[in-house]
Amino acid sequence: MFLKPVALLLVICESLADIPPLYRSRPYDLGAFDRWPHQLYHSSNAIGPILNIHDKSALCYNESTYTVVPYWGKQVNIPGVMLLDTKGYLVWHTTGYVTADIQSFQGEDYVVSLSEDSTYYALINSRYEEAYQIRSGNGWQLDAHELTLTPSGTALLVINGVFPVNQTAFEAPPEVEFIFDAGFQEIEVQTGEVLFEWRASDHYRFEEYYHFQPGDGKTEKTAPDLFHVNSIEKDDLGNYLISCRMMSSVVYVDGQTGAVIWKLGGKANMFKDLSGGAATDFNGQHHARFHENGRIVSIFDNGNCPGRPVTGPTRGLTVVLDTEKMTVQLQHEYISPNSVLTENSGSMQILDSGNVILGFGPNANWAEYASNGSLLCNVHIGPETFFNSGEIRTYRISKSPWIGHPQTVPEIAVDDGRVYVSWNGATEVATWSLDGTDIEGGGGASTFLGKFPKDGFETEISVPTNQTGRYFFVSALNRAGQVLGSTSTVHWPRPRQGIVYQGP
């Protein structure tokens, strides 16, 4: 609430239309808010989350960063992506994509998302337009796990496909006639040219696989998923760091030849673990990343993988490498809240602040930790009762700065004497300005009636009893008071509990 004199009229009624995040709601986690808790809006066809916050800390809040939440599941008709502000309110929603994170390409930030049909990755610019589409080449199938943009203007993407076994190149049991191979390609973004290609079967032995079952590989449909590449990164030396989930192995390969430089974890681990196994016993891992010029590796350790005993709970970890002495040591560990086990997928991100974000995939949950491993914030986007059930899930959760300039205009709706306004994707709106006018469609003289602070995706405005003009519209203002965009004009609704102050 606030008091703002405007000529002879003052409006002081403002309330939020959004359902705010809940706090440690037991009914929520039992499914009382549905198996996929979400909300709809009056003024927009966007879909927003209903969150249940279990742990919170001021150390998680940063108004310049947004949480990227791609989602899908049994309860979701159309997969989509949400950007949430630091308070957990929706900022942008779109459908038709199943993964998302924010990356930079040639000095501009993009939302990088996989299309729903998994045929291409889209680079979505700040105007929410698909600026680029990136596809795999050389007959390989595009994989859903990752696309990473490099500083040199290329894209790294995971590839896979079923291939007949060449026993000369890859020695497998005689009964295995087909394998599900995997690898990655480096692609020139603007032309689609394949610059480099690496396939795991050239650099791993069949014996390193954990989950061979009798009958696997007899047909194309039963081809074993031997490698399951799920992350790639290129370092400043031009070499690549690759995570192979089904081998429980992270491999570092030469950027010129593709030859293995070292393997960390798995049956062919090349490092002495100075932590008694805690740095190398990761199991079915995801999202391996270098830090500090390759001295540190971060890994999302699922704690389980087909063919191996469960070693969970799920954790994030950072390990310190000494590639001269070939030793590795656990640096930090980030244990999942309530010791949940993440059956597949998941993510780990180290923020510039040093905080660490873990996303728990089929457990509709993410958490933020201090660098020393202490839990700061824990957020559920779905009921805990249905974790690992596939009702609602994510792949990776990340936080990044973002500035959105949608090419649409703000949307407005009137319902039961109330006005609702929103602008899907706009990040710089600070307040809404209400104006009356006699001109349908706007563009002429108008009378300023009041300002209403934006706090959430959709702001609800009381209609003043002293109306000016035949129509009204609402404008979005930034913090400097500049108009960013305006809604269409609409007829005044019949007021409902409008509060008006008459000036002197």
Short mmCIF file of C-alpha atoms in Angstrom, two decimals:
data_model
loop_
_atom_site.label_atom_id
_atom_site.label_comp_id
_atom_site.label_asym_id
_atom_site.label_seq_id
_atom_site.Cartn_x
_atom_site.Cartn_y
_atom_site.Cartn_z
CA MET A 1 0.00 0.00 0.00
CA PHE A 2 1.15 3.55 -0.67
CA LEU A 3 -0.13 7.11 -0.85
CA LYS A 4 0.54 9.09 -4.04
CA PRO A 5 -1.20 12.42 -4.74
CA VAL A 6 -2.01 12.90 -8.44
CA ALA A 7 -3.80 16.20 -9.24
CA LEU A 8 -7.20 15.73 -7.59
CA LEU A 9 -7.11 11.96 -7.57
CA LEU A 10 -5.25 9.41 -5.54
CA VAL A 11 -5.51 5.63 -5.78
CA ILE A 12 -4.02 3.66 -2.90
CA CYS A 13 -5.24 0.13 -3.46
CA GLU A 14 -2.87 -2.40 -4.94
CA SER A 15 -2.60 -6.12 -4.41
CA LEU A 16 -0.76 -8.97 -6.03
CA ALA A 17 -2.64 -11.34 -8.33
CA ASP A 18 -0.05 -14.12 -8.07
CA ILE A 19 -0.13 -16.98 -5.60
CA PRO A 20 3.06 -16.40 -3.61
CA PRO A 21 5.46 -19.22 -2.73
CA LEU A 22 4.39 -21.31 0.24
CA TYR A 23 6.66 -22.09 3.16
CA ARG A 24 7.13 -25.62 4.43
CA SER A 25 3.61 -26.58 3.43
CA ARG A 26 2.93 -30.20 4.35
CA PRO A 27 -0.34 -30.31 2.35
CA TYR A 28 1.61 -29.14 -0.72
CA ASP A 29 4.13 -31.98 -0.39
CA LEU A 30 1.28 -34.47 0.01
CA GLY A 31 -0.27 -33.33 -3.27
CA ALA A 32 -3.06 -31.05 -2.01
CA PHE A 33 -2.12 -28.47 -4.65
CA ASP A 34 -2.20 -31.11 -7.41
CA ARG A 35 0.62 -33.32 -8.66
CA TRP A 36 1.88 -30.37 -10.67
CA PRO A 37 1.17 -27.24 -8.64
CA HIS A 38 0.82 -24.34 -11.06
CA GLN A 39 -1.22 -21.20 -11.56
CA LEU A 40 -2.96 -19.38 -14.38
CA TYR A 41 -3.44 -15.64 -14.80
CA HIS A 42 -6.23 -13.27 -15.82
CA SER A 43 -4.26 -11.19 -18.29
CA SER A 44 -1.94 -13.78 -19.85
CA ASN A 45 -2.01 -17.37 -21.05
CA ALA A 46 1.34 -17.94 -19.32
CA ILE A 47 1.65 -20.70 -16.73
CA GLY A 48 3.41 -20.00 -13.46
CA PRO A 49 4.65 -22.28 -10.69
CA ILE A 50 3.42 -22.59 -7.15
CA LEU A 51 6.56 -23.14 -5.12
CA ASN A 52 7.02 -24.62 -1.67
CA ILE A 53 10.11 -23.19 0.01
CA HIS A 54 11.58 -25.42 2.70
CA ASP A 55 14.71 -23.44 3.53
CA LYS A 56 15.45 -19.81 2.75
CA SER A 57 18.31 -17.37 3.24
CA ALA A 58 19.02 -13.82 2.16
CA LEU A 59 22.25 -15.21 0.68
CA CYS A 60 20.21 -16.78 -2.13
CA TYR A 61 18.58 -13.52 -3.24
CA ASN A 62 19.97 -11.40 -6.06
CA GLU A 63 17.64 -9.13 -8.04
CA SER A 64 19.88 -9.25 -11.11
CA THR A 65 19.69 -13.03 -11.55
CA TYR A 66 16.84 -15.28 -12.64
CA THR A 67 16.23 -18.96 -12.06
CA VAL A 68 15.80 -20.94 -15.29
CA VAL A 69 13.33 -23.81 -14.87
CA PRO A 70 12.63 -26.09 -17.85
CA TYR A 71 9.89 -28.60 -17.01
CA TRP A 72 7.94 -31.54 -18.36
CA GLY A 73 6.28 -34.68 -17.01
CA LYS A 74 3.22 -36.90 -16.98
CA GLN A 75 1.05 -34.03 -15.71
CA VAL A 76 2.28 -31.58 -18.35
CA ASN A 77 0.51 -31.40 -21.71
CA ILE A 78 3.14 -29.22 -23.37
CA PRO A 79 6.71 -28.93 -21.99
CA GLY A 80 7.93 -25.44 -21.29
CA VAL A 81 10.44 -23.08 -19.74
CA MET A 82 9.98 -20.64 -16.87
CA LEU A 83 12.20 -17.77 -15.78
CA LEU A 84 11.60 -16.89 -12.12
CA ASP A 85 12.69 -13.81 -10.25
CA THR A 86 14.61 -13.93 -7.01
CA LYS A 87 11.37 -14.14 -4.99
CA GLY A 88 10.09 -17.12 -6.98
CA TYR A 89 7.55 -15.27 -9.14
CA LEU A 90 7.21 -15.92 -12.85
CA VAL A 91 8.94 -13.50 -15.23
CA TRP A 92 8.72 -15.38 -18.53
CA HIS A 93 6.99 -18.52 -19.69
CA THR A 94 7.06 -20.27 -23.04
CA THR A 95 6.18 -23.74 -24.30
CA GLY A 96 7.61 -26.13 -26.86
CA TYR A 97 11.05 -26.58 -25.28
CA VAL A 98 12.34 -29.20 -22.86
CA THR A 99 15.71 -27.84 -21.69
CA ALA A 100 17.00 -24.33 -21.09
CA ASP A 101 19.88 -22.33 -19.71
CA ILE A 102 21.32 -18.88 -20.40
CA GLN A 103 24.61 -18.62 -22.30
CA SER A 104 26.55 -15.97 -24.20
CA PHE A 105 27.30 -15.97 -27.91
CA GLN A 106 29.26 -13.17 -29.60
CA GLY A 107 28.65 -10.81 -26.71
CA GLU A 108 24.89 -11.37 -26.45
CA ASP A 109 22.97 -13.52 -23.97
CA TYR A 110 20.60 -16.22 -25.22
CA VAL A 111 18.24 -18.73 -23.69
CA VAL A 112 19.52 -22.02 -25.15
CA SER A 113 16.65 -24.50 -25.41
CA LEU A 114 16.04 -27.89 -27.00
CA SER A 115 12.91 -28.10 -29.13
CA GLU A 116 10.11 -30.34 -27.88
CA ASP A 117 10.69 -32.79 -30.74
CA SER A 118 14.45 -32.85 -30.00
CA THR A 119 15.38 -31.95 -33.59
CA TYR A 120 17.26 -28.71 -32.89
CA TYR A 121 18.57 -26.35 -30.24
CA ALA A 122 17.27 -22.79 -30.36
CA LEU A 123 19.21 -19.69 -29.35
CA ILE A 124 16.48 -17.35 -28.10
CA ASN A 125 17.51 -13.71 -27.88
CA SER A 126 16.39 -11.02 -25.43
CA ARG A 127 13.41 -10.24 -27.69
CA TYR A 128 12.33 -13.88 -27.29
CA GLU A 129 12.95 -14.69 -30.93
CA GLU A 130 14.73 -17.79 -32.21
CA ALA A 131 17.88 -16.19 -33.57
CA TYR A 132 19.62 -19.47 -34.43
CA GLN A 133 18.73 -23.13 -34.79
CA ILE A 134 21.51 -25.67 -34.33
CA ARG A 135 21.30 -29.28 -35.50
CA SER A 136 23.64 -32.26 -35.43
CA GLY A 137 25.47 -33.31 -38.57
CA ASN A 138 26.94 -36.31 -40.36
CA GLY A 139 23.84 -38.44 -39.86
CA TRP A 140 24.00 -38.49 -36.06
CA GLN A 141 20.93 -38.06 -33.90
CA LEU A 142 20.78 -34.95 -31.72
CA ASP A 143 20.85 -35.77 -28.01
CA ALA A 144 18.82 -33.91 -25.40
CA HIS A 145 21.50 -33.59 -22.77
CA GLU A 146 23.49 -30.52 -23.67
CA LEU A 147 24.48 -27.74 -26.01
CA THR A 148 27.37 -25.60 -24.80
CA LEU A 149 28.40 -22.38 -26.55
CA THR A 150 32.12 -21.62 -26.67
CA PRO A 151 33.87 -18.22 -26.63
CA SER A 152 35.10 -18.87 -30.18
CA GLY A 153 31.56 -18.85 -31.60
CA THR A 154 30.99 -22.59 -31.83
CA ALA A 155 28.54 -24.97 -30.18
CA LEU A 156 29.24 -28.32 -28.53
CA LEU A 157 26.36 -30.76 -28.70
CA VAL A 158 25.85 -34.36 -27.64
CA ILE A 159 25.09 -36.91 -30.37
CA ASN A 160 23.99 -40.53 -30.33
CA GLY A 161 22.85 -43.35 -32.58
CA VAL A 162 22.53 -47.11 -32.99
CA PHE A 163 25.36 -48.70 -34.98
CA PRO A 164 26.43 -52.23 -35.94
CA VAL A 165 29.40 -53.38 -33.91
CA ASN A 166 32.73 -53.37 -35.75
CA GLN A 167 34.58 -56.00 -33.74
CA THR A 168 37.89 -54.81 -35.17
CA ALA A 169 37.44 -51.27 -33.87
CA PHE A 170 35.39 -52.05 -30.74
CA GLU A 171 35.73 -55.48 -29.21
CA ALA A 172 32.44 -56.63 -27.69
CA PRO A 173 30.98 -60.03 -26.79
CA PRO A 174 30.17 -61.95 -29.99
CA GLU A 175 26.41 -61.85 -29.31
CA VAL A 176 26.43 -58.02 -29.27
CA GLU A 177 25.68 -56.99 -32.83
CA PHE A 178 24.49 -53.41 -32.17
CA ILE A 179 25.41 -50.70 -29.67
CA PHE A 180 23.90 -47.34 -28.82
CA ASP A 181 26.94 -45.14 -29.35
CA ALA A 182 27.37 -41.55 -28.19
CA GLY A 183 29.74 -38.64 -28.53
CA PHE A 184 29.76 -34.97 -29.38
CA GLN A 185 30.25 -32.55 -32.24
CA GLU A 186 31.62 -29.04 -32.35
CA ILE A 187 29.46 -27.02 -34.74
CA GLU A 188 29.96 -23.63 -36.36
CA VAL A 189 26.78 -21.86 -35.19
CA GLN A 190 26.13 -19.66 -38.21
CA THR A 191 26.83 -22.25 -40.92
CA GLY A 192 26.11 -25.58 -39.20
CA GLU A 193 29.46 -26.98 -40.31
CA VAL A 194 30.80 -29.85 -38.18
CA LEU A 195 34.29 -28.80 -37.09
CA PHE A 196 35.13 -31.71 -34.80
CA GLU A 197 33.54 -35.05 -33.94
CA TRP A 198 34.28 -37.53 -31.17
CA ARG A 199 32.64 -40.87 -30.49
CA ALA A 200 32.97 -42.74 -27.21
CA SER A 201 33.32 -46.22 -28.71
CA ASP A 202 36.71 -45.21 -30.13
CA HIS A 203 38.07 -44.50 -26.65
CA TYR A 204 36.32 -46.83 -24.18
CA ARG A 205 36.39 -50.61 -23.83
CA PHE A 206 33.24 -52.66 -23.52
CA GLU A 207 34.50 -53.95 -20.16
CA GLU A 208 34.15 -50.48 -18.67
CA TYR A 209 30.36 -50.70 -19.04
CA TYR A 210 28.43 -51.66 -15.89
CA HIS A 211 25.03 -52.77 -17.11
CA PHE A 212 25.32 -55.50 -19.75
CA GLN A 213 22.35 -57.87 -19.69
CA PRO A 214 22.05 -61.17 -21.59
CA GLY A 215 20.33 -60.50 -24.89
CA ASP A 216 21.45 -56.89 -25.15
CA GLY A 217 22.61 -55.93 -28.62
CA LYS A 218 20.95 -58.75 -30.54
CA THR A 219 18.81 -56.22 -32.39
CA GLU A 220 18.85 -52.48 -32.93
CA LYS A 221 16.02 -52.11 -30.40
CA THR A 222 18.04 -53.86 -27.70
CA ALA A 223 21.32 -52.03 -28.40
CA PRO A 224 22.92 -51.28 -25.00
CA ASP A 225 23.36 -47.64 -24.07
CA LEU A 226 27.03 -48.05 -23.24
CA PHE A 227 28.21 -44.49 -22.73
CA HIS A 228 25.36 -41.98 -22.30
CA VAL A 229 27.34 -38.78 -22.79
CA ASN A 230 25.56 -36.01 -20.87
CA SER A 231 27.93 -33.03 -20.71
CA ILE A 232 30.76 -31.45 -22.71
CA GLU A 233 33.02 -28.50 -22.05
CA LYS A 234 35.93 -27.04 -24.02
CA ASP A 235 38.79 -25.49 -22.05
CA ASP A 236 41.24 -22.73 -22.94
CA LEU A 237 43.72 -25.31 -24.24
CA GLY A 238 41.21 -26.49 -26.83
CA ASN A 239 40.64 -29.84 -25.12
CA TYR A 240 37.31 -31.30 -24.00
CA LEU A 241 35.87 -32.52 -20.69
CA ILE A 242 33.15 -35.15 -21.20
CA SER A 243 30.83 -36.95 -18.79
CA CYS A 244 29.86 -40.56 -19.66
CA ARG A 245 27.10 -41.57 -17.24
CA MET A 246 26.88 -45.30 -17.98
CA MET A 247 30.64 -45.65 -17.48
CA SER A 248 30.54 -43.51 -14.29
CA SER A 249 33.48 -41.78 -15.91
CA VAL A 250 34.62 -38.25 -16.70
CA VAL A 251 37.13 -38.14 -19.56
CA TYR A 252 39.47 -35.39 -20.77
CA VAL A 253 40.34 -35.64 -24.46
CA ASP A 254 42.76 -33.96 -26.83
CA GLY A 255 41.10 -31.29 -28.97
CA GLN A 256 43.16 -32.15 -32.04
CA THR A 257 43.21 -35.94 -32.05
CA GLY A 258 40.37 -36.93 -29.71
CA ALA A 259 42.79 -39.16 -27.79
CA VAL A 260 42.15 -39.69 -24.09
CA ILE A 261 44.42 -37.60 -21.86
CA TRP A 262 42.95 -38.97 -18.62
CA LYS A 263 39.88 -40.64 -17.15
CA LEU A 264 38.45 -39.83 -13.73
CA GLY A 265 36.18 -42.38 -12.05
CA GLY A 266 34.79 -45.61 -13.44
CA LYS A 267 36.59 -48.89 -14.04
CA ALA A 268 39.48 -47.22 -15.91
CA ASN A 269 40.08 -44.41 -13.40
CA MET A 270 43.64 -43.05 -13.78
CA PHE A 271 43.89 -41.01 -10.55
CA LYS A 272 44.94 -41.95 -7.04
CA ASP A 273 42.12 -40.84 -4.74
CA LEU A 274 43.57 -39.15 -1.66
CA SER A 275 40.08 -39.02 -0.12
CA GLY A 276 39.61 -42.75 0.29
CA GLY A 277 37.36 -43.03 -2.75
CA ALA A 278 35.12 -40.03 -2.06
CA ALA A 279 36.52 -38.12 -5.07
CA THR A 280 36.23 -40.95 -7.61
CA ASP A 281 33.29 -43.14 -6.54
CA PHE A 282 30.65 -40.96 -8.22
CA ASN A 283 27.92 -43.06 -9.77
CA GLY A 284 25.88 -42.23 -12.90
CA GLN A 285 27.04 -38.61 -12.78
CA HIS A 286 26.00 -35.52 -14.80
CA HIS A 287 27.23 -32.01 -15.58
CA ALA A 288 31.02 -32.12 -15.18
CA ARG A 289 32.71 -28.70 -15.35
CA PHE A 290 36.21 -27.27 -14.98
CA HIS A 291 37.03 -24.41 -12.61
CA GLU A 292 40.20 -22.50 -11.76
CA ASN A 293 41.86 -23.28 -15.09
CA GLY A 294 41.23 -27.00 -14.79
CA ARG A 295 42.48 -27.46 -11.24
CA ILE A 296 38.96 -28.08 -9.93
CA VAL A 297 36.21 -30.26 -11.43
CA SER A 298 32.59 -30.03 -10.27
CA ILE A 299 30.32 -33.05 -10.72
CA PHE A 300 26.67 -33.81 -10.05
CA ASP A 301 26.80 -37.31 -8.55
CA ASN A 302 23.42 -39.03 -8.92
CA GLY A 303 24.52 -41.82 -6.61
CA ASN A 304 22.97 -44.50 -8.77
CA CYS A 305 23.30 -45.97 -12.23
CA PRO A 306 21.94 -49.17 -13.83
CA GLY A 307 24.26 -52.07 -13.10
CA ARG A 308 25.89 -50.55 -10.02
CA PRO A 309 24.87 -50.64 -6.36
CA VAL A 310 23.34 -47.41 -5.10
CA THR A 311 25.97 -45.15 -3.53
CA GLY A 312 23.62 -42.22 -2.83
CA PRO A 313 22.28 -39.95 -1.55
CA THR A 314 22.69 -37.63 -4.49
CA ARG A 315 25.37 -35.00 -4.00
CA GLY A 316 27.32 -32.33 -5.76
CA LEU A 317 31.06 -32.41 -5.35
CA THR A 318 34.17 -30.49 -6.27
CA VAL A 319 37.49 -32.30 -6.56
CA VAL A 320 41.04 -31.00 -6.82
CA LEU A 321 43.19 -32.52 -9.58
CA ASP A 322 46.96 -32.81 -9.70
CA THR A 323 47.59 -33.99 -13.25
CA GLU A 324 51.34 -34.22 -12.72
CA LYS A 325 51.14 -36.57 -9.75
CA MET A 326 47.82 -37.97 -11.03
CA THR A 327 46.07 -37.55 -7.69
CA VAL A 328 42.61 -36.28 -6.88
CA GLN A 329 41.10 -35.12 -3.60
CA LEU A 330 37.58 -34.22 -2.52
CA GLN A 331 37.30 -30.48 -1.87
CA HIS A 332 33.60 -29.89 -1.05
CA GLU A 333 30.46 -32.00 -0.93
CA TYR A 334 26.86 -30.82 -1.26
CA ILE A 335 24.40 -33.45 -0.01
CA SER A 336 20.83 -33.39 -1.34
CA PRO A 337 18.20 -32.13 1.13
CA ASN A 338 16.49 -35.03 2.94
CA SER A 339 19.13 -37.26 1.30
CA VAL A 340 17.04 -37.75 -1.83
CA LEU A 341 18.26 -40.06 -4.57
CA THR A 342 18.10 -38.69 -8.12
CA GLU A 343 17.48 -41.59 -10.48
CA ASN A 344 18.54 -39.69 -13.60
CA SER A 345 19.46 -36.23 -14.89
CA GLY A 346 20.42 -33.37 -12.57
CA SER A 347 22.72 -30.35 -12.56
CA MET A 348 25.34 -28.44 -10.61
CA GLN A 349 26.25 -24.79 -11.08
CA ILE A 350 28.82 -22.73 -9.17
CA LEU A 351 27.75 -19.08 -9.11
CA ASP A 352 30.09 -16.09 -9.14
CA SER A 353 29.22 -15.59 -5.45
CA GLY A 354 30.61 -19.05 -4.70
CA ASN A 355 27.16 -20.42 -3.94
CA VAL A 356 26.27 -23.73 -5.54
CA ILE A 357 22.96 -24.65 -7.23
CA LEU A 358 21.88 -28.28 -7.49
CA GLY A 359 18.88 -29.31 -9.59
CA PHE A 360 17.48 -32.75 -8.83
CA GLY A 361 15.78 -33.67 -12.10
CA PRO A 362 12.87 -36.08 -11.47
CA ASN A 363 12.80 -34.85 -7.88
CA ALA A 364 11.00 -31.57 -8.60
CA ASN A 365 13.37 -29.68 -6.36
CA TRP A 366 16.43 -27.47 -6.39
CA ALA A 367 18.71 -26.25 -3.63
CA GLU A 368 21.34 -23.59 -3.11
CA TYR A 369 24.37 -24.02 -0.86
CA ALA A 370 27.17 -21.90 0.52
CA SER A 371 30.56 -22.81 -0.92
CA ASN A 372 31.41 -24.76 2.25
CA GLY A 373 28.46 -27.12 1.68
CA SER A 374 25.92 -25.70 4.13
CA LEU A 375 22.35 -25.62 2.81
CA LEU A 376 20.94 -22.11 2.27
CA CYS A 377 17.74 -22.51 0.24
CA ASN A 378 15.61 -25.50 -0.72
CA VAL A 379 12.70 -25.13 -3.15
CA HIS A 380 10.09 -27.65 -4.30
CA ILE A 381 8.34 -27.14 -7.63
CA GLY A 382 6.31 -30.32 -7.12
CA PRO A 383 5.08 -32.43 -4.18
CA GLU A 384 7.74 -34.46 -2.40
CA THR A 385 5.32 -37.40 -2.35
CA PHE A 386 5.75 -37.68 -6.12
CA PHE A 387 9.51 -37.20 -6.37
CA ASN A 388 11.06 -39.59 -8.91
CA SER A 389 7.60 -40.47 -10.24
CA GLY A 390 7.80 -38.36 -13.40
CA GLU A 391 4.65 -36.36 -12.63
CA ILE A 392 6.55 -33.06 -12.89
CA ARG A 393 10.29 -32.85 -13.38
CA THR A 394 13.15 -30.74 -14.65
CA TYR A 395 16.52 -31.49 -16.20
CA ARG A 396 18.88 -28.69 -15.18
CA ILE A 397 18.20 -25.71 -12.93
CA SER A 398 20.44 -22.66 -13.26
CA LYS A 399 20.69 -19.01 -12.25
CA SER A 400 21.88 -16.27 -14.58
CA PRO A 401 21.55 -12.54 -15.25
CA TRP A 402 19.02 -11.74 -17.97
CA ILE A 403 17.40 -8.68 -19.53
CA GLY A 404 14.27 -9.34 -21.53
CA HIS A 405 12.73 -6.98 -24.11
CA PRO A 406 9.64 -8.75 -25.46
CA GLN A 407 8.30 -7.57 -28.80
CA THR A 408 4.75 -7.89 -27.51
CA VAL A 409 2.88 -5.22 -25.52
CA PRO A 410 1.72 -5.52 -21.91
CA GLU A 411 -1.49 -7.50 -21.49
CA ILE A 412 -4.55 -6.36 -19.61
CA ALA A 413 -7.73 -8.02 -18.39
CA VAL A 414 -10.78 -6.84 -16.50
CA ASP A 415 -12.67 -9.24 -14.26
CA ASP A 416 -15.36 -8.49 -11.67
CA GLY A 417 -14.43 -4.84 -11.36
CA ARG A 418 -10.72 -5.49 -11.07
CA VAL A 419 -7.92 -4.77 -13.53
CA TYR A 420 -5.06 -7.23 -14.08
CA VAL A 421 -1.90 -6.39 -15.98
CA SER A 422 1.24 -8.35 -16.93
CA TRP A 423 4.00 -8.44 -19.53
CA ASN A 424 5.46 -11.86 -20.24
CA GLY A 425 9.25 -11.69 -20.37
CA ALA A 426 9.76 -8.03 -19.48
CA THR A 427 12.45 -7.77 -16.79
CA GLU A 428 12.76 -4.00 -16.36
CA VAL A 429 9.21 -3.11 -15.28
CA ALA A 430 9.22 -1.42 -11.87
CA THR A 431 5.76 0.17 -11.74
CA TRP A 432 2.49 0.32 -13.64
CA SER A 433 0.88 3.65 -14.52
CA LEU A 434 -2.92 3.91 -14.88
CA ASP A 435 -4.27 6.51 -17.33
CA GLY A 436 -7.75 7.52 -18.45
CA THR A 437 -8.54 8.70 -22.00
CA ASP A 438 -11.41 9.48 -24.34
CA ILE A 439 -9.57 8.06 -27.34
CA GLU A 440 -10.08 4.40 -28.17
CA GLY A 441 -6.73 2.90 -29.12
CA GLY A 442 -4.83 5.60 -27.24
CA GLY A 443 -2.28 7.88 -28.81
CA GLY A 444 -3.85 11.15 -27.67
CA ALA A 445 -4.35 13.12 -24.49
CA SER A 446 -4.72 11.09 -21.31
CA THR A 447 -5.04 11.72 -17.58
CA PHE A 448 -2.61 10.10 -15.18
CA LEU A 449 -4.52 8.42 -12.35
CA GLY A 450 -1.99 6.51 -10.29
CA LYS A 451 1.04 4.29 -10.03
CA PHE A 452 1.16 0.73 -8.77
CA PRO A 453 4.40 -1.10 -7.94
CA LYS A 454 5.02 -4.33 -9.83
CA ASP A 455 5.61 -7.24 -7.50
CA GLY A 456 5.08 -10.54 -9.21
CA PHE A 457 4.05 -11.62 -12.68
CA GLU A 458 0.54 -10.14 -12.64
CA THR A 459 -0.46 -7.02 -10.72
CA GLU A 460 -4.04 -6.45 -9.61
CA ILE A 461 -5.30 -2.86 -9.61
CA SER A 462 -8.43 -1.49 -7.96
CA VAL A 463 -10.59 0.62 -10.26
CA PRO A 464 -11.02 4.22 -8.98
CA THR A 465 -14.58 5.37 -8.36
CA ASN A 466 -13.80 8.77 -9.90
CA GLN A 467 -13.02 7.70 -13.45
CA THR A 468 -11.60 10.00 -16.10
CA GLY A 469 -12.35 9.46 -19.80
CA ARG A 470 -14.33 6.71 -21.49
CA TYR A 471 -11.40 4.31 -21.59
CA PHE A 472 -8.24 3.54 -19.67
CA PHE A 473 -4.89 1.84 -20.28
CA VAL A 474 -1.89 0.83 -18.20
CA SER A 475 1.76 1.58 -19.01
CA ALA A 476 4.87 -0.25 -17.84
CA LEU A 477 7.55 2.05 -16.36
CA ASN A 478 11.16 1.27 -15.54
CA ARG A 479 12.91 2.52 -12.41
CA ALA A 480 13.72 5.82 -14.12
CA GLY A 481 10.02 6.36 -14.85
CA GLN A 482 10.39 5.81 -18.59
CA VAL A 483 7.50 4.17 -20.43
CA LEU A 484 8.51 0.75 -21.80
CA GLY A 485 5.16 -0.16 -23.30
CA SER A 486 1.41 0.26 -22.85
CA THR A 487 -1.60 -2.00 -22.97
CA SER A 488 -4.49 -1.56 -25.36
CA THR A 489 -7.31 0.74 -24.22
CA VAL A 490 -10.33 -0.83 -22.56
CA HIS A 491 -13.65 0.44 -21.25
CA TRP A 492 -13.84 1.28 -17.59
CA PRO A 493 -15.31 -1.59 -15.58
CA ARG A 494 -17.83 -1.05 -12.83
CA PRO A 495 -15.74 -0.26 -9.74
CA ARG A 496 -15.46 -2.71 -6.86
CA GLN A 497 -14.12 -1.26 -3.62
CA GLY A 498 -12.01 1.35 -5.33
CA ILE A 499 -10.35 3.63 -2.77
CA VAL A 500 -10.02 7.27 -3.76
CA TYR A 501 -8.46 10.25 -2.06
CA GLN A 502 -9.69 13.75 -2.96
CA GLY A 503 -6.88 16.26 -2.83
CA PRO A 504 -7.35 19.84 -1.61
#
